[in-house]
Amino acid sequence: NNLTELKSFGSPVVAVTNVTAAVMVLMAPGGRVPKDRSWKAAKVMMAKVDAFLDSLVTFNKEKIPEACLKAIQPYLKDPEFQPDLVASKSLAAAGLCSWVLNIVRFYEVYCEVEPKRQALSKANAELATAQGKLGAIKSKIHLLNENLSTLTAKFEKATAEKLKCQQEAESTARTISLANRL
């Protein structure tokens, strides 16, 4: 409804045309900023209200071409480019003004956060790999400890048998020695 009202303007005030021009700059296909940002061009852009609204909703806010960002700066620096001020001229233009400001702000934050997200993802992948290796090493250590305790038990048993045999040998040798004396 508001967009239909906006389209019906004959020649709107500069604040409104600046908003529609900023929208045209942001939505420039392939980053090719339009030279004609007039009210007439804006009306053509908004011709089909449903399609225009859909294009605003589905706008790829994570990939704004550098040319568009450069071209939109003069609008963003304009002290009149504020939804509150534009609302007195047109509610639809105020909504579009908010959309432009929020999309640009989102993109700035996204550009700051995305590398950190990717670094986190990479770090998590490295952590998972390291934890996998640690798990494998721990299971190997566990297996080695089991083998060690088995071997230690065998060694202790063999040592005990050896001592027993030595004692028997000494006892037998004493008996033989005593027998020889007789």
PDB file of C-alpha atoms in Angstrom, residues 66-168:
ATOM      1  CA  GLU A  66      32.233  -2.607  -4.140  1.00  0.00           C
ATOM      2  CA  ALA A  67      30.991  -0.221  -6.852  1.00  0.00           C
ATOM      3  CA  CYS A  68      27.552  -0.114  -5.218  1.00  0.00           C
ATOM      4  CA  LEU A  69      29.044   0.541  -1.784  1.00  0.00           C
ATOM      5  CA  LYS A  70      31.113   3.418  -3.144  1.00  0.00           C
ATOM      6  CA  ALA A  71      28.184   4.893  -5.041  1.00  0.00           C
ATOM      7  CA  ILE A  72      25.880   4.764  -2.019  1.00  0.00           C
ATOM      8  CA  GLN A  73      28.219   6.635   0.352  1.00  0.00           C
ATOM      9  CA  PRO A  74      27.066  10.162  -0.602  1.00  0.00           C
ATOM     10  CA  TYR A  75      23.479   9.185   0.241  1.00  0.00           C
ATOM     11  CA  LEU A  76      24.490   7.697   3.590  1.00  0.00           C
ATOM     12  CA  LYS A  77      26.475  10.817   4.503  1.00  0.00           C
ATOM     13  CA  ASP A  78      23.500  13.084   3.752  1.00  0.00           C
ATOM     14  CA  PRO A  79      22.107  14.301   7.124  1.00  0.00           C
ATOM     15  CA  GLU A  80      18.587  14.168   5.606  1.00  0.00           C
ATOM     16  CA  PHE A  81      18.965  10.430   4.876  1.00  0.00           C
ATOM     17  CA  GLN A  82      17.281   9.263   8.056  1.00  0.00           C
ATOM     18  CA  PRO A  83      14.038   7.284   8.310  1.00  0.00           C
ATOM     19  CA  ASP A  84      12.621   9.697  10.914  1.00  0.00           C
ATOM     20  CA  LEU A  85      13.126  12.719   8.667  1.00  0.00           C
ATOM     21  CA  VAL A  86      11.970  10.946   5.500  1.00  0.00           C
ATOM     22  CA  ALA A  87       8.831   9.638   7.270  1.00  0.00           C
ATOM     23  CA  SER A  88       7.338  13.143   7.285  1.00  0.00           C
ATOM     24  CA  LYS A  89       7.462  13.063   3.462  1.00  0.00           C
ATOM     25  CA  SER A  90       6.521   9.417   2.852  1.00  0.00           C
ATOM     26  CA  LEU A  91       6.193   6.349   5.061  1.00  0.00           C
ATOM     27  CA  ALA A  92       7.168   4.042   2.203  1.00  0.00           C
ATOM     28  CA  ALA A  93      10.301   6.090   1.526  1.00  0.00           C
ATOM     29  CA  ALA A  94      11.111   5.958   5.261  1.00  0.00           C
ATOM     30  CA  GLY A  95      10.814   2.159   5.118  1.00  0.00           C
ATOM     31  CA  LEU A  96      13.097   2.017   2.089  1.00  0.00           C
ATOM     32  CA  CYS A  97      15.517   4.378   3.834  1.00  0.00           C
ATOM     33  CA  SER A  98      15.624   2.023   6.839  1.00  0.00           C
ATOM     34  CA  TRP A  99      16.111  -0.916   4.478  1.00  0.00           C
ATOM     35  CA  VAL A 100      19.115   0.760   2.789  1.00  0.00           C
ATOM     36  CA  LEU A 101      20.728   1.724   6.105  1.00  0.00           C
ATOM     37  CA  ASN A 102      20.149  -1.712   7.622  1.00  0.00           C
ATOM     38  CA  ILE A 103      21.401  -3.608   4.560  1.00  0.00           C
ATOM     39  CA  VAL A 104      24.611  -1.547   4.449  1.00  0.00           C
ATOM     40  CA  ARG A 105      25.125  -1.929   8.216  1.00  0.00           C
ATOM     41  CA  PHE A 106      24.486  -5.679   7.975  1.00  0.00           C
ATOM     42  CA  TYR A 107      27.038  -5.961   5.176  1.00  0.00           C
ATOM     43  CA  GLU A 108      29.657  -4.050   7.193  1.00  0.00           C
ATOM     44  CA  VAL A 109      29.116  -6.337  10.193  1.00  0.00           C
ATOM     45  CA  TYR A 110      29.037  -9.415   7.951  1.00  0.00           C
ATOM     46  CA  CYS A 111      32.390  -8.440   6.394  1.00  0.00           C
ATOM     47  CA  GLU A 112      33.838  -8.138   9.888  1.00  0.00           C
ATOM     48  CA  VAL A 113      32.299 -11.328  11.289  1.00  0.00           C
ATOM     49  CA  GLU A 114      32.492 -13.728   8.331  1.00  0.00           C
ATOM     50  CA  PRO A 115      36.311 -14.151   8.397  1.00  0.00           C
ATOM     51  CA  LYS A 116      36.010 -14.858  12.125  1.00  0.00           C
ATOM     52  CA  ARG A 117      33.269 -17.419  11.460  1.00  0.00           C
ATOM     53  CA  GLN A 118      35.453 -19.132   8.883  1.00  0.00           C
ATOM     54  CA  ALA A 119      38.423 -19.078  11.278  1.00  0.00           C
ATOM     55  CA  LEU A 120      36.206 -20.594  13.980  1.00  0.00           C
ATOM     56  CA  SER A 121      35.021 -23.285  11.595  1.00  0.00           C
ATOM     57  CA  LYS A 122      38.612 -24.066  10.614  1.00  0.00           C
ATOM     58  CA  ALA A 123      39.701 -24.121  14.267  1.00  0.00           C
ATOM     59  CA  ASN A 124      36.808 -26.461  15.135  1.00  0.00           C
ATOM     60  CA  ALA A 125      37.806 -28.774  12.284  1.00  0.00           C
ATOM     61  CA  GLU A 126      41.420 -28.767  13.503  1.00  0.00           C
ATOM     62  CA  LEU A 127      40.207 -29.405  17.052  1.00  0.00           C
ATOM     63  CA  ALA A 128      38.101 -32.353  15.888  1.00  0.00           C
ATOM     64  CA  THR A 129      41.106 -33.771  14.022  1.00  0.00           C
ATOM     65  CA  ALA A 130      43.351 -33.286  17.056  1.00  0.00           C
ATOM     66  CA  GLN A 131      40.754 -34.878  19.340  1.00  0.00           C
ATOM     67  CA  GLY A 132      40.509 -37.828  16.951  1.00  0.00           C
ATOM     68  CA  LYS A 133      44.295 -38.259  17.060  1.00  0.00           C
ATOM     69  CA  LEU A 134      44.256 -37.886  20.847  1.00  0.00           C
ATOM     70  CA  GLY A 135      41.556 -40.554  21.112  1.00  0.00           C
ATOM     71  CA  ALA A 136      43.591 -42.921  18.925  1.00  0.00           C
ATOM     72  CA  ILE A 137      46.723 -42.284  21.003  1.00  0.00           C
ATOM     73  CA  LYS A 138      44.807 -42.787  24.275  1.00  0.00           C
ATOM     74  CA  SER A 139      43.417 -46.121  23.051  1.00  0.00           C
ATOM     75  CA  LYS A 140      46.933 -47.142  21.984  1.00  0.00           C
ATOM     76  CA  ILE A 141      48.264 -46.185  25.437  1.00  0.00           C
ATOM     77  CA  HIS A 142      45.459 -48.173  27.058  1.00  0.00           C
ATOM     78  CA  LEU A 143      46.326 -51.201  24.917  1.00  0.00           C
ATOM     79  CA  LEU A 144      50.036 -50.823  25.732  1.00  0.00           C
ATOM     80  CA  ASN A 145      49.255 -50.516  29.451  1.00  0.00           C
ATOM     81  CA  GLU A 146      47.206 -53.732  29.270  1.00  0.00           C
ATOM     82  CA  ASN A 147      50.086 -55.473  27.500  1.00  0.00           C
ATOM     83  CA  LEU A 148      52.522 -54.070  30.066  1.00  0.00           C
ATOM     84  CA  SER A 149      50.462 -55.352  32.996  1.00  0.00           C
ATOM     85  CA  THR A 150      50.157 -58.785  31.316  1.00  0.00           C
ATOM     86  CA  LEU A 151      53.902 -58.914  30.701  1.00  0.00           C
ATOM     87  CA  THR A 152      54.641 -57.653  34.224  1.00  0.00           C
ATOM     88  CA  ALA A 153      52.431 -60.419  35.676  1.00  0.00           C
ATOM     89  CA  LYS A 154      54.224 -63.022  33.502  1.00  0.00           C
ATOM     90  CA  PHE A 155      57.617 -61.600  34.533  1.00  0.00           C
ATOM     91  CA  GLU A 156      56.708 -61.717  38.242  1.00  0.00           C
ATOM     92  CA  LYS A 157      55.436 -65.300  37.867  1.00  0.00           C
ATOM     93  CA  ALA A 158      58.612 -66.313  36.001  1.00  0.00           C
ATOM     94  CA  THR A 159      60.795 -64.593  38.636  1.00  0.00           C
ATOM     95  CA  ALA A 160      58.899 -66.387  41.414  1.00  0.00           C
ATOM     96  CA  GLU A 161      59.350 -69.729  39.605  1.00  0.00           C
ATOM     97  CA  LYS A 162      63.062 -68.971  39.104  1.00  0.00           C
ATOM     98  CA  LEU A 163      63.487 -68.235  42.820  1.00  0.00           C
ATOM     99  CA  LYS A 164      61.586 -71.410  43.660  1.00  0.00           C
ATOM    100  CA  CYS A 165      63.842 -73.417  41.282  1.00  0.00           C
ATOM    101  CA  GLN A 166      66.976 -71.773  42.747  1.00  0.00           C
ATOM    102  CA  GLN A 167      65.842 -72.620  46.279  1.00  0.00           C
ATOM    103  CA  GLU A 168      65.104 -76.198  45.199  1.00  0.00           C
TER     104      GLU A 168
END
